[in-house]
Amino acid sequence: MRVSVVGGGPSGLYLAILLRKAGHDVSVTERNAPDATFGWGVVFSEETLGALRDADYATYLEITDSFARWTSIDIRYRGQVLRSSGHTFSAIRRTHLLAILQERCRELGVSLEFGTEVSTAQPADLVVAADGSNSTLRRSADFGTSSTPQGCKYVWFGTDLVLDAFTFVFKDTEHGLFQVHAYPFDEHTSTWIVETTEATWRRAGLDRMSEEDSMAFCQALFAEELGTHRLMSNKSVWLDFPLVRNETWHHGNLVLIGDAAHTAHFSIGSGTKLAMEDAIALANAFVRHPSDVESALVDYELERQPVVERFQQAAGDSAAYFGRVGSYLGLAPIQFAANLLTRSGRISHANLTQRDPRFTRVLDAWFAANASGAPLVPGAVAPPPMFAPLRVNGATLRNRVVRSTSDLAEAARAGAGLVLTGFVAVAEDGRVSPATPLLDDSWAAVVKDVHDAGALAGVRLGHAGRRGGTRADGGVDVPLRDGWPLLSASPLPYTPSSAVPAEMSEVDLTRVRSDFTSAAERARDAGFDAVELDLADGHLLASFLSPLTNRRSDEYGGEPLRFPLSVVDAVRAVWPGLLAARLTVTDLARGGTTVEQGIAYARALADHGVDLIHVRAGHTTPNSRPEYRRGHLTTLSDRVRNEAGVPTMVGGYLTTPDEVNTVVAAGRADLCLFEPAPTPLEQL
Amino acid sequence: MSWVKVGVGLPNTIPGISGEVLVEWARRAEGGPFSTLGVLDRLVYDSIEPFAALSAAAAVTSRIGLATNIAIGPLRSPALLAKQALSVDALSDGRFTLGLGVGARRDDYAAAGVNHKARGATLSQQLAFLRGQLDESGIGPRRAPVRVLVGGSSGAALTRMARYSDGYAHGGGPPKAFGSAANRARAAWRDLERPGEPVLWGQGYFAFGDPDRGSVYLRDYYAFTGPFAEKIAAGNLTSARAVRDFVRGYEAEGCDELILYPTVASLDDLDRLAEAVS
Ligand SMILES: Cc1cc2nc3c(=O)[nH]c(=O)nc-3n(C[C@H](O)[C@H](O)[C@H](O)COP(=O)(O)OP(=O)(O)OC[C@H]3O[C@@H](n4cnc5c(N)ncnc54)[C@H](O)[C@@H]3O)c2cc1C
């Protein structure tokens, strides 16, 4: 097979080596000179090395021989250095990696041509676009390409400061926060990437600075960390990281690999690894389908796309983390570190315990001490964070696990710290269906059972609003034939088949407010420890908060919080205990409440005496678009907790203790709604 | 982990299928280790209408479940769709499961004269009708409520599934892809506070005697997806071992029922599948 590879980066050269070894006739065309390259060093992980060893032992040896290796991550934050160990990193100078690959190509008889810019593919049996994220070749066919800026502004420097750990530096300035991702890659040099949000970058005037001035700015900014060492430029200018995706990676005999096919934000350091693994997968596909280009390319895509998708998901989470890391500066150093290390979802509390048991011992001990208001004692041990008590407004939960099931006493016996009822209506016309419970006298006995089992009991008080009057089973939001009159902020039906609610009059507002307060009084009489006010999921109070459902022209339209806050105030006046609010932080629908607005709502609720926000999203309208991946509400909870400064509770299908430990240890929520799947193991 | 039930597809979307083979297929499946006979739905194609195909199967079987997996709901009016579903359910004495989705082809919508853009909203309205107004509509035959499954992978589709149905019908792919979709379906189920767990169905394709012919069929059937047709064809299961690995993979991901669809209308292939899964 005649193969024409365009682009002499890691993916193109490595593929050339592997295909040449399999006996194909391979040429590589690169626009730059052999030793010209941007950037400095690149990091590899342990699994990648295994794959490289199996694919081509000769280059594996040379690559690993020139590696800088280390096992620690240093986090420089608030004038301290936190070190986490037990990780495995290795890095290599990019030019050196390319030199090794070029030499091996020559040795194997790959034809290499430098200094030639390719604009259209040369005829060959297989044409490989390995020409990077801004691929020219990709434009010659429809791959369903998207390329959008992701994360912060960044600049890639080198420095003669030789680090002995992967180093993050967080530097707060008058303009805003700057952070550094730095790591060694040979005996003399380290990579030093500086990153900041676009807003901070502009405030600092970096948008108007020359290359030299901006390097001088960074040199001065990190004078403390760099000491006598200097930053070095290699066409080091401020850039946006392009997130590249392609729906399909091949078209006829033209195939995309490496950055031309996909990118993953540099903050998870995986681009080179993914590029070289692509090359391995593509070469192997031709072993399976020696005489069938189409089948080989389909195989390659089927193998690589799911892997790359997972990395892109993690990289997206990581990039977003660095975009908002300025809001975490209030976290204690050890928790800040835990949050940073678990940012992409690839490392959990359990993984961290395996890699660095000392770090998690201290983290757990700090968490427990902090939860009980005691000082951290050296050498202290404590159970994992999910078992730390939580004290809010005079109430003490024995742990961070919340269960909401139909059998509250059983949930309490299952070990939860807090058990929550489902929706309990404050009035007959506030029921979801005829089966929705009211706050009658029957609850006291249930609450007693819960207390006997050691848990606290909470009741969710709500008025279903325009989602009321529905059937009790077989689905949600299916209207009853003979329902009852519904109320909402504005007369808009929930679904096209739902009944049209009446726009609440002043009389209705007063009546519903007193329904809430008298329900709260009955909750107190029943012995409940917590009241959760329902301002979520498109129910009555929530209908005031969203522009999609509140079209009023009176003051309740002009001030969406006015009525809900008046209810909070009235309830707070009669309910001394733990008061939570279940809040739709964003509608996940066009024209709806944004995350920023939702966070402002959370802040306002806290100002009015709400102790805890239960973070929800979507369902304001029936066609909202939640993502529903595991833990899909966690980031939102993290933002509410850290940006509004309010304790939070979060669900979103958290099914394992490890997820709960990770969420609470990292300060993304204070309580987790735990929803384990049923398992036959418990029936043995 | 619980045991996955394995069903088999009727070859109703394989061009040129005869009534004779279709009926014989149903008879043999009834006698085999299969839980359900599934059918697919396409309008602008040489295929047998799914409810018609299941009616034929109902007439010659008495044990096996019957399912659309999926039928393109919006191509039919809510009332007509309900009538067809209730009819198959009555003819089969309650063995029917109605899987619904929006399908993926514009030409089906154009031919049916239905607005493709509104397909999601239309399906939601149909489901609302099936779950609600149907009771008072006078449309019969009335029996116990028909079991409804919904397919689709977007957040909106999963919300619709959790709002109106009994479970999720996945569109096919490797076990891992099913597993991640199943988790999203479970998360949606919790998010809408439905009690219990959604029923989870998966699907796959097979051909043993003449796999190349099967792949040609898949490329043709999915030609409208452009480059994805090749990937679907690459997933065709062509050996007993591949089928068994696939079933095990789905089982490990918590699939309740897995329907394997033929890509060649060969009764011999059906017998070999029966052997592979028993
Ligand atoms: C700041 C930053 C830090 C990074 N850190 C890491 C890290 O730590 N670890 C890691 O694994 N990855 C890292 N990466 C990612 C990594 O650099 C890339 O993912 C990797 O280089 C991709 O390899 P590639 O061969 O696909 O593309 P490239 O390395 O981009 O190579 C493409 C080649 O094609 C050539 N070319 C382009 N157009 C043409 C044309 N028309 N004709 C001829 N030749 C052409 C280019 O000159 C170039 O040599 C980082 C990236 C950035 C931006």
Tab-separated table of N, CA and C in Angstrom, chain A residues 247-248 294 298 301-302 305 460 467 471 474-478 481 494-497 582 616-617 619 622 624-630 632-633 653 675-678 680, chain B residues 1-2 125 127-128 131-133 135-136 154-156 158-159 162-166 176 183-188 190-194 197 219 227-228 230-231 234-235:
chain	number	residue	atom	x	y	z
A	247	GLU	N	-17.150	14.639	13.338
A	247	GLU	CA	-18.165	13.588	13.442
A	247	GLU	C	-17.644	12.294	12.856
A	248	THR	N	-16.921	12.412	11.750
A	248	THR	CA	-16.344	11.210	11.161
A	248	THR	C	-14.875	11.488	10.904
A	294	GLU	N	-11.370	0.711	3.466
A	294	GLU	CA	-12.596	1.193	4.109
A	294	GLU	C	-12.835	0.464	5.446
A	298	VAL	N	-12.901	2.148	9.199
A	298	VAL	CA	-14.080	2.041	10.063
A	298	VAL	C	-13.685	1.451	11.414
A	301	GLU	N	-11.844	3.979	13.550
A	301	GLU	CA	-12.765	4.956	14.130
A	301	GLU	C	-13.557	4.364	15.279
A	302	LEU	N	-14.058	3.135	15.070
A	302	LEU	CA	-14.852	2.488	16.127
A	302	LEU	C	-14.024	2.288	17.382
A	305	GLN	N	-12.854	6.417	18.668
A	305	GLN	CA	-13.796	7.487	19.007
A	305	GLN	C	-14.297	7.447	20.447
A	460	ARG	N	-40.162	17.760	52.428
A	460	ARG	CA	-40.186	18.685	51.306
A	460	ARG	C	-41.591	19.263	51.164
A	467	ARG	N	-47.886	21.944	37.528
A	467	ARG	CA	-47.632	20.511	37.352
A	467	ARG	C	-48.539	19.683	38.264
A	471	ARG	N	-52.156	12.296	36.957
A	471	ARG	CA	-52.406	10.920	37.389
A	471	ARG	C	-51.316	10.422	38.330
A	474	GLY	N	-48.101	5.450	36.155
A	474	GLY	CA	-47.923	5.242	34.719
A	474	GLY	C	-47.155	6.362	34.048
A	475	GLY	N	-46.667	7.321	34.818
A	475	GLY	CA	-45.897	8.395	34.206
A	475	GLY	C	-46.013	9.655	35.022
A	476	VAL	N	-45.478	10.720	34.469
A	476	VAL	CA	-45.451	12.003	35.158
A	476	VAL	C	-46.153	13.004	34.241
A	477	ASP	N	-46.817	14.000	34.823
A	477	ASP	CA	-47.419	15.081	34.049
A	477	ASP	C	-48.538	14.633	33.102
A	478	VAL	N	-49.147	13.487	33.377
A	478	VAL	CA	-50.313	13.086	32.591
A	478	VAL	C	-51.541	13.611	33.325
A	481	ARG	N	-58.498	13.570	34.153
A	481	ARG	CA	-59.648	14.097	33.420
A	481	ARG	C	-60.382	15.113	34.297
A	494	TYR	N	-48.270	23.404	31.457
A	494	TYR	CA	-46.941	22.792	31.485
A	494	TYR	C	-46.659	22.046	30.189
A	495	THR	N	-47.543	21.116	29.824
A	495	THR	CA	-47.412	20.456	28.523
A	495	THR	C	-48.633	20.857	27.715
A	496	PRO	N	-48.619	20.614	26.394
A	496	PRO	CA	-49.788	20.988	25.598
A	496	PRO	C	-51.069	20.318	26.089
A	497	SER	N	-50.961	19.145	26.742
A	497	SER	CA	-52.190	18.500	27.197
A	497	SER	C	-52.524	18.833	28.660
A	582	ARG	N	-35.017	23.671	47.800
A	582	ARG	CA	-34.763	22.906	46.581
A	582	ARG	C	-34.924	23.913	45.456
A	616	ARG	N	-30.883	21.808	41.864
A	616	ARG	CA	-31.605	21.111	40.796
A	616	ARG	C	-31.412	21.876	39.489
A	617	ALA	N	-31.724	21.222	38.359
A	617	ALA	CA	-31.629	21.888	37.060
A	617	ALA	C	-32.695	21.321	36.128
A	619	HIS	N	-36.480	21.043	33.957
A	619	HIS	CA	-37.867	20.705	34.296
A	619	HIS	C	-38.746	21.924	34.570
A	622	PRO	N	-41.218	21.304	30.050
A	622	PRO	CA	-41.056	19.862	29.832
A	622	PRO	C	-39.936	19.534	28.851
A	624	SER	N	-36.849	20.799	28.659
A	624	SER	CA	-35.488	21.161	29.048
A	624	SER	C	-34.570	19.991	28.702
A	625	ARG	N	-33.264	20.269	28.695
A	625	ARG	CA	-32.327	19.252	28.209
A	625	ARG	C	-31.239	18.915	29.219
A	626	PRO	N	-31.599	18.245	30.298
A	626	PRO	CA	-30.548	17.805	31.218
A	626	PRO	C	-29.623	16.805	30.532
A	627	GLU	N	-28.402	16.733	31.013
A	627	GLU	CA	-27.410	15.867	30.383
A	627	GLU	C	-27.512	14.430	30.895
A	628	TYR	N	-27.883	14.294	32.153
A	628	TYR	CA	-28.119	12.987	32.774
A	628	TYR	C	-26.908	12.084	32.862
A	629	ARG	N	-25.688	12.602	32.669
A	629	ARG	CA	-24.615	11.640	32.936
A	629	ARG	C	-24.467	11.536	34.458
A	630	ARG	N	-23.777	10.503	34.919
A	630	ARG	CA	-23.570	10.280	36.342
A	630	ARG	C	-23.047	11.535	37.002
A	632	HIS	N	-24.564	14.438	37.157
A	632	HIS	CA	-24.759	15.545	36.217
A	632	HIS	C	-25.052	16.880	36.890
A	633	LEU	N	-25.325	16.859	38.196
A	633	LEU	CA	-25.594	18.127	38.872
A	633	LEU	C	-24.422	18.604	39.739
A	653	TYR	N	-27.888	11.192	40.460
A	653	TYR	CA	-27.536	9.788	40.274
A	653	TYR	C	-26.134	9.475	40.786
A	675	GLU	N	-28.155	7.338	45.730
A	675	GLU	CA	-29.181	6.531	45.068
A	675	GLU	C	-28.599	5.231	44.544
A	676	PRO	N	-28.235	4.305	45.447
A	676	PRO	CA	-27.639	3.060	44.980
A	676	PRO	C	-28.653	2.243	44.182
A	677	ALA	N	-28.164	1.563	43.158
A	677	ALA	CA	-29.046	0.698	42.373
A	677	ALA	C	-29.320	-0.572	43.166
A	678	PRO	N	-30.504	-1.155	43.003
A	678	PRO	CA	-30.778	-2.415	43.692
A	678	PRO	C	-29.806	-3.486	43.196
A	680	PRO	N	-28.762	-7.812	43.487
A	680	PRO	CA	-29.120	-9.135	44.001
A	680	PRO	C	-28.230	-9.549	45.166
B	1	MET	N	-26.239	-8.231	38.978
B	1	MET	CA	-26.490	-8.578	37.580
B	1	MET	C	-27.656	-9.552	37.503
B	2	SER	N	-28.581	-9.286	36.578
B	2	SER	CA	-29.681	-10.224	36.392
B	2	SER	C	-29.591	-10.792	34.975
B	125	GLN	N	-46.575	14.364	22.603
B	125	GLN	CA	-48.041	14.459	22.634
B	125	GLN	C	-48.706	13.104	22.448
B	127	LEU	N	-47.434	10.251	23.343
B	127	LEU	CA	-47.263	9.505	24.592
B	127	LEU	C	-48.248	9.990	25.643
B	128	ALA	N	-48.424	11.311	25.698
B	128	ALA	CA	-49.398	11.860	26.647
B	128	ALA	C	-50.786	11.306	26.338
B	131	ARG	N	-51.012	7.617	27.432
B	131	ARG	CA	-51.028	7.468	28.882
B	131	ARG	C	-52.271	8.082	29.507
B	132	GLY	N	-52.943	8.994	28.782
B	132	GLY	CA	-54.039	9.737	29.388
B	132	GLY	C	-55.331	9.696	28.596
B	133	GLN	N	-55.471	10.617	27.643
B	133	GLN	CA	-56.748	10.802	26.951
B	133	GLN	C	-57.301	9.521	26.331
B	135	ASP	N	-57.846	6.752	27.488
B	135	ASP	CA	-58.829	6.108	28.362
B	135	ASP	C	-60.249	6.605	28.125
B	136	GLU	N	-60.345	7.894	27.804
B	136	GLU	CA	-61.683	8.462	27.642
B	136	GLU	C	-62.049	8.616	26.180
B	154	SER	N	-30.870	11.943	23.209
B	154	SER	CA	-30.691	13.312	23.708
B	154	SER	C	-31.291	13.451	25.105
B	155	GLY	N	-30.919	14.522	25.788
B	155	GLY	CA	-31.505	14.800	27.092
B	155	GLY	C	-33.018	14.900	26.990
B	156	ALA	N	-33.488	15.520	25.914
B	156	ALA	CA	-34.937	15.676	25.737
B	156	ALA	C	-35.613	14.313	25.570
B	158	LEU	N	-34.553	11.403	26.671
B	158	LEU	CA	-34.525	10.649	27.926
B	158	LEU	C	-35.547	11.197	28.915
B	159	THR	N	-35.756	12.511	28.896
B	159	THR	CA	-36.780	13.096	29.752
B	159	THR	C	-38.157	12.574	29.341
B	162	ALA	N	-38.571	9.035	30.552
B	162	ALA	CA	-38.848	8.917	31.991
B	162	ALA	C	-40.228	9.486	32.332
B	163	ARG	N	-40.678	10.467	31.558
B	163	ARG	CA	-41.968	11.082	31.871
B	163	ARG	C	-43.133	10.159	31.538
B	164	TYR	N	-43.068	9.503	30.391
B	164	TYR	CA	-44.275	8.851	29.893
B	164	TYR	C	-44.205	7.343	29.735
B	165	SER	N	-43.016	6.742	29.920
B	165	SER	CA	-42.974	5.336	29.503
B	165	SER	C	-42.572	4.417	30.640
B	166	ASP	N	-42.417	3.131	30.290
B	166	ASP	CA	-42.013	2.136	31.277
B	166	ASP	C	-40.532	1.823	31.181
B	176	LYS	N	-20.631	-1.410	25.805
B	176	LYS	CA	-20.232	-0.236	26.577
B	176	LYS	C	-21.106	0.968	26.237
B	183	ASN	N	-27.138	4.071	31.888
B	183	ASN	CA	-26.936	4.907	33.071
B	183	ASN	C	-27.626	6.248	32.948
B	184	ARG	N	-27.590	6.790	31.747
B	184	ARG	CA	-28.285	8.066	31.548
B	184	ARG	C	-29.792	7.868	31.686
B	185	ALA	N	-30.285	6.737	31.201
B	185	ALA	CA	-31.722	6.463	31.331
B	185	ALA	C	-32.107	6.321	32.807
B	186	ARG	N	-31.251	5.643	33.563
B	186	ARG	CA	-31.539	5.493	35.001
B	186	ARG	C	-31.497	6.850	35.698
B	187	ALA	N	-30.518	7.681	35.309
B	187	ALA	CA	-30.399	9.006	35.924
B	187	ALA	C	-31.641	9.848	35.609
B	188	ALA	N	-32.136	9.743	34.388
B	188	ALA	CA	-33.341	10.491	34.007
B	188	ALA	C	-34.541	10.007	34.820
B	190	ARG	N	-34.548	8.728	37.809
B	190	ARG	CA	-34.471	9.300	39.161
B	190	ARG	C	-34.810	10.784	39.138
B	191	ASP	N	-34.329	11.460	38.100
B	191	ASP	CA	-34.505	12.907	38.051
B	191	ASP	C	-35.988	13.270	37.984
B	192	LEU	N	-36.777	12.419	37.356
B	192	LEU	CA	-38.216	12.671	37.322
B	192	LEU	C	-38.935	11.970	38.463
B	193	GLU	N	-38.164	11.412	39.365
B	193	GLU	CA	-38.710	10.773	40.569
B	193	GLU	C	-39.698	9.656	40.261
B	194	ARG	N	-39.384	8.878	39.213
B	194	ARG	CA	-40.194	7.690	38.976
B	194	ARG	C	-39.770	6.622	39.976
B	197	GLU	N	-37.068	1.130	38.695
B	197	GLU	CA	-36.053	1.281	37.661
B	197	GLU	C	-36.715	1.205	36.288
B	219	ARG	N	-25.687	-1.576	5.022
B	219	ARG	CA	-25.204	-0.347	4.376
B	219	ARG	C	-26.333	0.334	3.636
B	227	PRO	N	-21.634	8.300	6.667
B	227	PRO	CA	-20.490	7.480	7.084
B	227	PRO	C	-20.818	6.496	8.202
B	228	PHE	N	-21.915	6.710	8.931
B	228	PHE	CA	-22.214	5.808	10.054
B	228	PHE	C	-22.678	4.435	9.606
B	230	GLU	N	-21.328	2.446	7.603
B	230	GLU	CA	-20.209	1.504	7.640
B	230	GLU	C	-19.961	0.991	9.047
B	231	LYS	N	-20.089	1.871	10.006
B	231	LYS	CA	-19.841	1.466	11.389
B	231	LYS	C	-20.913	0.498	11.861
B	234	ALA	N	-20.217	-2.781	10.424
B	234	ALA	CA	-19.079	-3.428	11.088
B	234	ALA	C	-19.510	-4.118	12.384
B	235	GLY	N	-20.652	-3.709	12.945
B	235	GLY	CA	-21.128	-4.312	14.191
B	235	GLY	C	-21.962	-5.567	13.979
